Amino acid sequence: MRPLILPLSIAALLVAPAISLASDSTANKNVVSISTSATADTSSAVPLTLEQAWQFAEHANARLRQVQAQLSTAQGEFSDARSLLWNNPKLTGERVRREVPQIGMPAENRREWSTGIEQTFELAGQQSYRRKATEQQLQALDALIEDTRREIRAEVEQRFVQVLSLQERILTERQSLKIIEDTASSVKKRVAAGEDSRLDGNLASVEAVRASNQIGVLEEQLIQARTELAQTLQLPGNGLPRVVGTLSAPTPTDTLETLLSSAANRPLLRALDYREQAAKSRLALERATRYPDLTVGVTTGREGATSAHERLTSLTVSLPLPLFRNNAGGIGRAATELSQAQIERETSVRNTASSVTSLWQKLQSLTLRVNALQQSVLPALEENQRLSVKSLQSGEIGLFQLLVVNRQVLDGRRDLIDAQTEWRLTRLSLHLTAGWNEASTSR
């Protein structure tokens, strides 16, 4: 009798909260109808592939559009820097009406005028430094846009995989629920025929309700995941996307060496490198600004009495003396900006290499887990499930043993889906960190 104590105790614990549920079949139908209606509401959308999701994100994502909007500023600064001279010429004009008093005669009115042009020239190569700085800043922005686009594609794929994983989980739970419901129906017939006890009947009803409730929980999580995906894609309307695809992916062909080599040229590091070069050019520009600019002007005019006008032409040269102000503030700010850019680039280079190595090792471990679950664990569990159903029908085992086997199969399928999901997300993070350009072929 002692071997029966543990199964009977577990069954008693399961039956206690299920008596009211099992006695009220209407409540069970309501639970199932709620799950069915929720599925109908969320699955009414048009199926969405990963490529379509990427296209939606690249056209409507707010973060990418904000980064792209900075191009106007960078292109305008680059256009100004490419001009022939940084300073515009200055045109001057003057007209004078002069009254000259004369003794014993009316005052003489004289009309005099002058016009001239001035141009300021930079003498220390500021124009070259300015052109380099704006060109490098524009290149940095282009690389940043590319990196932002890759990040958004990775974010979209991450949310896509999460939705796909929940859909797979719900499908697995429904298959398990179907087996449990069929078993519960069979047990009820056996109870009615007196072949099984009411304890077995109540236990089967409880398992069916628990499986239905688990599906309801997963559908709630699926609604939240679809909402987050729709927000990332900025989809119009109130419809939630229903994705299509598979969690499995082909065996990757990239190696750790190729990933590390690709990581050295990832868009983010290129953007940081261009920023550092632009900061060096701006520091050289600020240092060159300490030297004074030469201003050259040419003026011509007419002066004197009406009967004896004088034509005057003058050449002016002005050069400010840098005695009190040497642009120390501008040089200090440029030096600080250069130091910050160097620190950020060096830190990113070190972190990228370590992250690629860590993610690569994690991906290898997940690959082994997925292969073990697919090739060894799950086939054996599914075979046990088929044998258990036959054994229950022939009376060789009891309901409790069948439920244990079903639970093991369900847990095995959950483990496989979780491992495949984690594998996809880890591979996605690895390719993003390494700047890998291979298009994902797993949909």
mmCIF file with all atom_site columns, C-alpha atoms in Angstrom, residues 304-416:
data_model
loop_
_atom_site.group_PDB
_atom_site.id
_atom_site.type_symbol
_atom_site.label_atom_id
_atom_site.label_alt_id
_atom_site.label_comp_id
_atom_site.label_asym_id
_atom_site.label_entity_id
_atom_site.label_seq_id
_atom_site.pdbx_PDB_ins_code
_atom_site.Cartn_x
_atom_site.Cartn_y
_atom_site.Cartn_z
_atom_site.occupancy
_atom_site.B_iso_or_equiv
_atom_site.pdbx_formal_charge
_atom_site.auth_seq_id
_atom_site.auth_comp_id
_atom_site.auth_asym_id
_atom_site.auth_atom_id
_atom_site.pdbx_PDB_model_num
ATOM 1   C CA . GLY A 1 304 ? 37.045 118.204 -53.885 1.00 0.00 ? 304 GLY A CA 1
ATOM 2   C CA . ALA A 1 305 ? 35.343 121.167 -55.520 1.00 0.00 ? 305 ALA A CA 1
ATOM 3   C CA . THR A 1 306 ? 33.081 120.709 -58.477 1.00 0.00 ? 306 THR A CA 1
ATOM 4   C CA . SER A 1 307 ? 35.510 122.479 -60.759 1.00 0.00 ? 307 SER A CA 1
ATOM 5   C CA . ALA A 1 308 ? 38.482 120.485 -59.511 1.00 0.00 ? 308 ALA A CA 1
ATOM 6   C CA . HIS A 1 309 ? 37.371 116.980 -58.569 1.00 0.00 ? 309 HIS A CA 1
ATOM 7   C CA . GLU A 1 310 ? 40.075 114.662 -57.296 1.00 0.00 ? 310 GLU A CA 1
ATOM 8   C CA . ARG A 1 311 ? 39.998 110.908 -57.995 1.00 0.00 ? 311 ARG A CA 1
ATOM 9   C CA . LEU A 1 312 ? 41.284 108.916 -55.024 1.00 0.00 ? 312 LEU A CA 1
ATOM 10  C CA . THR A 1 313 ? 42.236 105.226 -55.012 1.00 0.00 ? 313 THR A CA 1
ATOM 11  C CA . SER A 1 314 ? 43.499 103.586 -51.851 1.00 0.00 ? 314 SER A CA 1
ATOM 12  C CA . LEU A 1 315 ? 44.668 100.156 -50.794 1.00 0.00 ? 315 LEU A CA 1
ATOM 13  C CA . THR A 1 316 ? 44.114 99.146  -47.167 1.00 0.00 ? 316 THR A CA 1
ATOM 14  C CA . VAL A 1 317 ? 45.629 96.229  -45.271 1.00 0.00 ? 317 VAL A CA 1
ATOM 15  C CA . SER A 1 318 ? 44.648 95.326  -41.712 1.00 0.00 ? 318 SER A CA 1
ATOM 16  C CA . LEU A 1 319 ? 46.026 92.624  -39.450 1.00 0.00 ? 319 LEU A CA 1
ATOM 17  C CA . PRO A 1 320 ? 44.786 92.235  -35.855 1.00 0.00 ? 320 PRO A CA 1
ATOM 18  C CA . LEU A 1 321 ? 47.440 91.711  -33.199 1.00 0.00 ? 321 LEU A CA 1
ATOM 19  C CA . PRO A 1 322 ? 46.851 88.564  -31.069 1.00 0.00 ? 322 PRO A CA 1
ATOM 20  C CA . LEU A 1 323 ? 48.040 90.118  -27.836 1.00 0.00 ? 323 LEU A CA 1
ATOM 21  C CA . PHE A 1 324 ? 45.216 89.421  -25.382 1.00 0.00 ? 324 PHE A CA 1
ATOM 22  C CA . ARG A 1 325 ? 43.070 86.649  -26.810 1.00 0.00 ? 325 ARG A CA 1
ATOM 23  C CA . ASN A 1 326 ? 44.556 83.439  -28.257 1.00 0.00 ? 326 ASN A CA 1
ATOM 24  C CA . ASN A 1 327 ? 41.446 81.230  -28.583 1.00 0.00 ? 327 ASN A CA 1
ATOM 25  C CA . ALA A 1 328 ? 42.368 79.191  -25.520 1.00 0.00 ? 328 ALA A CA 1
ATOM 26  C CA . GLY A 1 329 ? 38.717 78.342  -24.859 1.00 0.00 ? 329 GLY A CA 1
ATOM 27  C CA . GLY A 1 330 ? 38.117 76.977  -28.350 1.00 0.00 ? 330 GLY A CA 1
ATOM 28  C CA . ILE A 1 331 ? 41.321 74.939  -28.238 1.00 0.00 ? 331 ILE A CA 1
ATOM 29  C CA . GLY A 1 332 ? 40.395 73.503  -24.849 1.00 0.00 ? 332 GLY A CA 1
ATOM 30  C CA . ARG A 1 333 ? 36.928 72.463  -25.990 1.00 0.00 ? 333 ARG A CA 1
ATOM 31  C CA . ALA A 1 334 ? 38.338 70.838  -29.132 1.00 0.00 ? 334 ALA A CA 1
ATOM 32  C CA . ALA A 1 335 ? 40.969 68.973  -27.086 1.00 0.00 ? 335 ALA A CA 1
ATOM 33  C CA . THR A 1 336 ? 38.283 67.719  -24.711 1.00 0.00 ? 336 THR A CA 1
ATOM 34  C CA . GLU A 1 337 ? 36.135 66.550  -27.611 1.00 0.00 ? 337 GLU A CA 1
ATOM 35  C CA . LEU A 1 338 ? 39.115 64.698  -29.106 1.00 0.00 ? 338 LEU A CA 1
ATOM 36  C CA . SER A 1 339 ? 39.906 62.973  -25.811 1.00 0.00 ? 339 SER A CA 1
ATOM 37  C CA . GLN A 1 340 ? 36.295 61.864  -25.384 1.00 0.00 ? 340 GLN A CA 1
ATOM 38  C CA . ALA A 1 341 ? 36.143 60.537  -28.953 1.00 0.00 ? 341 ALA A CA 1
ATOM 39  C CA . GLN A 1 342 ? 39.374 58.570  -28.456 1.00 0.00 ? 342 GLN A CA 1
ATOM 40  C CA . ILE A 1 343 ? 38.182 57.073  -25.168 1.00 0.00 ? 343 ILE A CA 1
ATOM 41  C CA . GLU A 1 344 ? 34.815 56.098  -26.652 1.00 0.00 ? 344 GLU A CA 1
ATOM 42  C CA . ARG A 1 345 ? 36.409 54.437  -29.690 1.00 0.00 ? 345 ARG A CA 1
ATOM 43  C CA . GLU A 1 346 ? 39.025 52.537  -27.658 1.00 0.00 ? 346 GLU A CA 1
ATOM 44  C CA . THR A 1 347 ? 36.376 51.323  -25.211 1.00 0.00 ? 347 THR A CA 1
ATOM 45  C CA . SER A 1 348 ? 34.076 50.188  -28.000 1.00 0.00 ? 348 SER A CA 1
ATOM 46  C CA . VAL A 1 349 ? 36.900 48.288  -29.712 1.00 0.00 ? 349 VAL A CA 1
ATOM 47  C CA . ARG A 1 350 ? 37.764 46.377  -26.533 1.00 0.00 ? 350 ARG A CA 1
ATOM 48  C CA . ASN A 1 351 ? 34.142 45.682  -25.628 1.00 0.00 ? 351 ASN A CA 1
ATOM 49  C CA . THR A 1 352 ? 33.295 44.537  -29.148 1.00 0.00 ? 352 THR A CA 1
ATOM 50  C CA . ALA A 1 353 ? 36.044 41.907  -29.225 1.00 0.00 ? 353 ALA A CA 1
ATOM 51  C CA . SER A 1 354 ? 35.114 40.492  -25.821 1.00 0.00 ? 354 SER A CA 1
ATOM 52  C CA . SER A 1 355 ? 31.388 40.515  -26.625 1.00 0.00 ? 355 SER A CA 1
ATOM 53  C CA . VAL A 1 356 ? 31.901 38.685  -29.915 1.00 0.00 ? 356 VAL A CA 1
ATOM 54  C CA . THR A 1 357 ? 33.942 35.982  -28.190 1.00 0.00 ? 357 THR A CA 1
ATOM 55  C CA . SER A 1 358 ? 31.413 35.589  -25.383 1.00 0.00 ? 358 SER A CA 1
ATOM 56  C CA . LEU A 1 359 ? 28.405 35.435  -27.720 1.00 0.00 ? 359 LEU A CA 1
ATOM 57  C CA . TRP A 1 360 ? 30.218 32.956  -29.968 1.00 0.00 ? 360 TRP A CA 1
ATOM 58  C CA . GLN A 1 361 ? 30.818 30.587  -27.044 1.00 0.00 ? 361 GLN A CA 1
ATOM 59  C CA . LYS A 1 362 ? 27.200 30.936  -25.922 1.00 0.00 ? 362 LYS A CA 1
ATOM 60  C CA . LEU A 1 363 ? 25.990 30.189  -29.456 1.00 0.00 ? 363 LEU A CA 1
ATOM 61  C CA . GLN A 1 364 ? 28.060 27.006  -29.599 1.00 0.00 ? 364 GLN A CA 1
ATOM 62  C CA . SER A 1 365 ? 26.579 25.831  -26.295 1.00 0.00 ? 365 SER A CA 1
ATOM 63  C CA . LEU A 1 366 ? 23.033 26.579  -27.500 1.00 0.00 ? 366 LEU A CA 1
ATOM 64  C CA . THR A 1 367 ? 23.710 24.704  -30.740 1.00 0.00 ? 367 THR A CA 1
ATOM 65  C CA . LEU A 1 368 ? 24.604 21.591  -28.773 1.00 0.00 ? 368 LEU A CA 1
ATOM 66  C CA . ARG A 1 369 ? 21.471 21.948  -26.634 1.00 0.00 ? 369 ARG A CA 1
ATOM 67  C CA . VAL A 1 370 ? 19.174 22.339  -29.628 1.00 0.00 ? 370 VAL A CA 1
ATOM 68  C CA . ASN A 1 371 ? 20.712 19.361  -31.416 1.00 0.00 ? 371 ASN A CA 1
ATOM 69  C CA . ALA A 1 372 ? 20.437 17.178  -28.305 1.00 0.00 ? 372 ALA A CA 1
ATOM 70  C CA . LEU A 1 373 ? 16.777 18.087  -27.800 1.00 0.00 ? 373 LEU A CA 1
ATOM 71  C CA . GLN A 1 374 ? 15.882 17.589  -31.459 1.00 0.00 ? 374 GLN A CA 1
ATOM 72  C CA . GLN A 1 375 ? 17.785 14.362  -32.080 1.00 0.00 ? 375 GLN A CA 1
ATOM 73  C CA . SER A 1 376 ? 17.663 12.531  -28.746 1.00 0.00 ? 376 SER A CA 1
ATOM 74  C CA . VAL A 1 377 ? 15.361 13.851  -26.060 1.00 0.00 ? 377 VAL A CA 1
ATOM 75  C CA . LEU A 1 378 ? 12.194 14.817  -27.906 1.00 0.00 ? 378 LEU A CA 1
ATOM 76  C CA . PRO A 1 379 ? 11.908 11.713  -30.137 1.00 0.00 ? 379 PRO A CA 1
ATOM 77  C CA . ALA A 1 380 ? 12.230 9.471   -27.071 1.00 0.00 ? 380 ALA A CA 1
ATOM 78  C CA . LEU A 1 381 ? 9.602  11.460  -25.143 1.00 0.00 ? 381 LEU A CA 1
ATOM 79  C CA . GLU A 1 382 ? 7.148  11.387  -28.040 1.00 0.00 ? 382 GLU A CA 1
ATOM 80  C CA . GLU A 1 383 ? 7.586  7.638   -28.362 1.00 0.00 ? 383 GLU A CA 1
ATOM 81  C CA . ASN A 1 384 ? 6.917  7.283   -24.629 1.00 0.00 ? 384 ASN A CA 1
ATOM 82  C CA . GLN A 1 385 ? 3.743  9.311   -25.083 1.00 0.00 ? 385 GLN A CA 1
ATOM 83  C CA . ARG A 1 386 ? 2.428  7.080   -27.839 1.00 0.00 ? 386 ARG A CA 1
ATOM 84  C CA . LEU A 1 387 ? 3.221  3.959   -25.847 1.00 0.00 ? 387 LEU A CA 1
ATOM 85  C CA . SER A 1 388 ? 1.601  5.415   -22.712 1.00 0.00 ? 388 SER A CA 1
ATOM 86  C CA . VAL A 1 389 ? -1.668 6.148   -24.523 1.00 0.00 ? 389 VAL A CA 1
ATOM 87  C CA . LYS A 1 390 ? -1.810 2.597   -25.797 1.00 0.00 ? 390 LYS A CA 1
ATOM 88  C CA . SER A 1 391 ? -0.931 1.234   -22.352 1.00 0.00 ? 391 SER A CA 1
ATOM 89  C CA . LEU A 1 392 ? -3.679 3.317   -20.732 1.00 0.00 ? 392 LEU A CA 1
ATOM 90  C CA . GLN A 1 393 ? -6.249 2.078   -23.225 1.00 0.00 ? 393 GLN A CA 1
ATOM 91  C CA . SER A 1 394 ? -5.209 -1.509  -22.541 1.00 0.00 ? 394 SER A CA 1
ATOM 92  C CA . GLY A 1 395 ? -5.252 -0.931  -18.778 1.00 0.00 ? 395 GLY A CA 1
ATOM 93  C CA . GLU A 1 396 ? -1.549 -1.568  -18.241 1.00 0.00 ? 396 GLU A CA 1
ATOM 94  C CA . ILE A 1 397 ? -0.918 1.837   -16.594 1.00 0.00 ? 397 ILE A CA 1
ATOM 95  C CA . GLY A 1 398 ? -3.009 4.365   -14.740 1.00 0.00 ? 398 GLY A CA 1
ATOM 96  C CA . LEU A 1 399 ? -3.965 7.952   -15.557 1.00 0.00 ? 399 LEU A CA 1
ATOM 97  C CA . PHE A 1 400 ? -1.344 9.342   -13.216 1.00 0.00 ? 400 PHE A CA 1
ATOM 98  C CA . GLN A 1 401 ? 1.476  7.686   -15.165 1.00 0.00 ? 401 GLN A CA 1
ATOM 99  C CA . LEU A 1 402 ? 0.047  8.987   -18.445 1.00 0.00 ? 402 LEU A CA 1
ATOM 100 C CA . LEU A 1 403 ? -0.142 12.536  -17.125 1.00 0.00 ? 403 LEU A CA 1
ATOM 101 C CA . VAL A 1 404 ? 3.477  12.338  -15.995 1.00 0.00 ? 404 VAL A CA 1
ATOM 102 C CA . VAL A 1 405 ? 4.539  11.234  -19.473 1.00 0.00 ? 405 VAL A CA 1
ATOM 103 C CA . ASN A 1 406 ? 2.458  13.981  -21.113 1.00 0.00 ? 406 ASN A CA 1
ATOM 104 C CA . ARG A 1 407 ? 4.005  16.539  -18.803 1.00 0.00 ? 407 ARG A CA 1
ATOM 105 C CA . GLN A 1 408 ? 7.482  15.352  -19.734 1.00 0.00 ? 408 GLN A CA 1
ATOM 106 C CA . VAL A 1 409 ? 6.698  15.618  -23.448 1.00 0.00 ? 409 VAL A CA 1
ATOM 107 C CA . LEU A 1 410 ? 5.257  19.094  -23.027 1.00 0.00 ? 410 LEU A CA 1
ATOM 108 C CA . ASP A 1 411 ? 8.279  20.189  -20.995 1.00 0.00 ? 411 ASP A CA 1
ATOM 109 C CA . GLY A 1 412 ? 10.574 18.764  -23.666 1.00 0.00 ? 412 GLY A CA 1
ATOM 110 C CA . ARG A 1 413 ? 8.814  20.720  -26.405 1.00 0.00 ? 413 ARG A CA 1
ATOM 111 C CA . ARG A 1 414 ? 8.937  23.859  -24.294 1.00 0.00 ? 414 ARG A CA 1
ATOM 112 C CA . ASP A 1 415 ? 12.655 23.356  -23.727 1.00 0.00 ? 415 ASP A CA 1
ATOM 113 C CA . LEU A 1 416 ? 13.206 22.982  -27.466 1.00 0.00 ? 416 LEU A CA 1
#
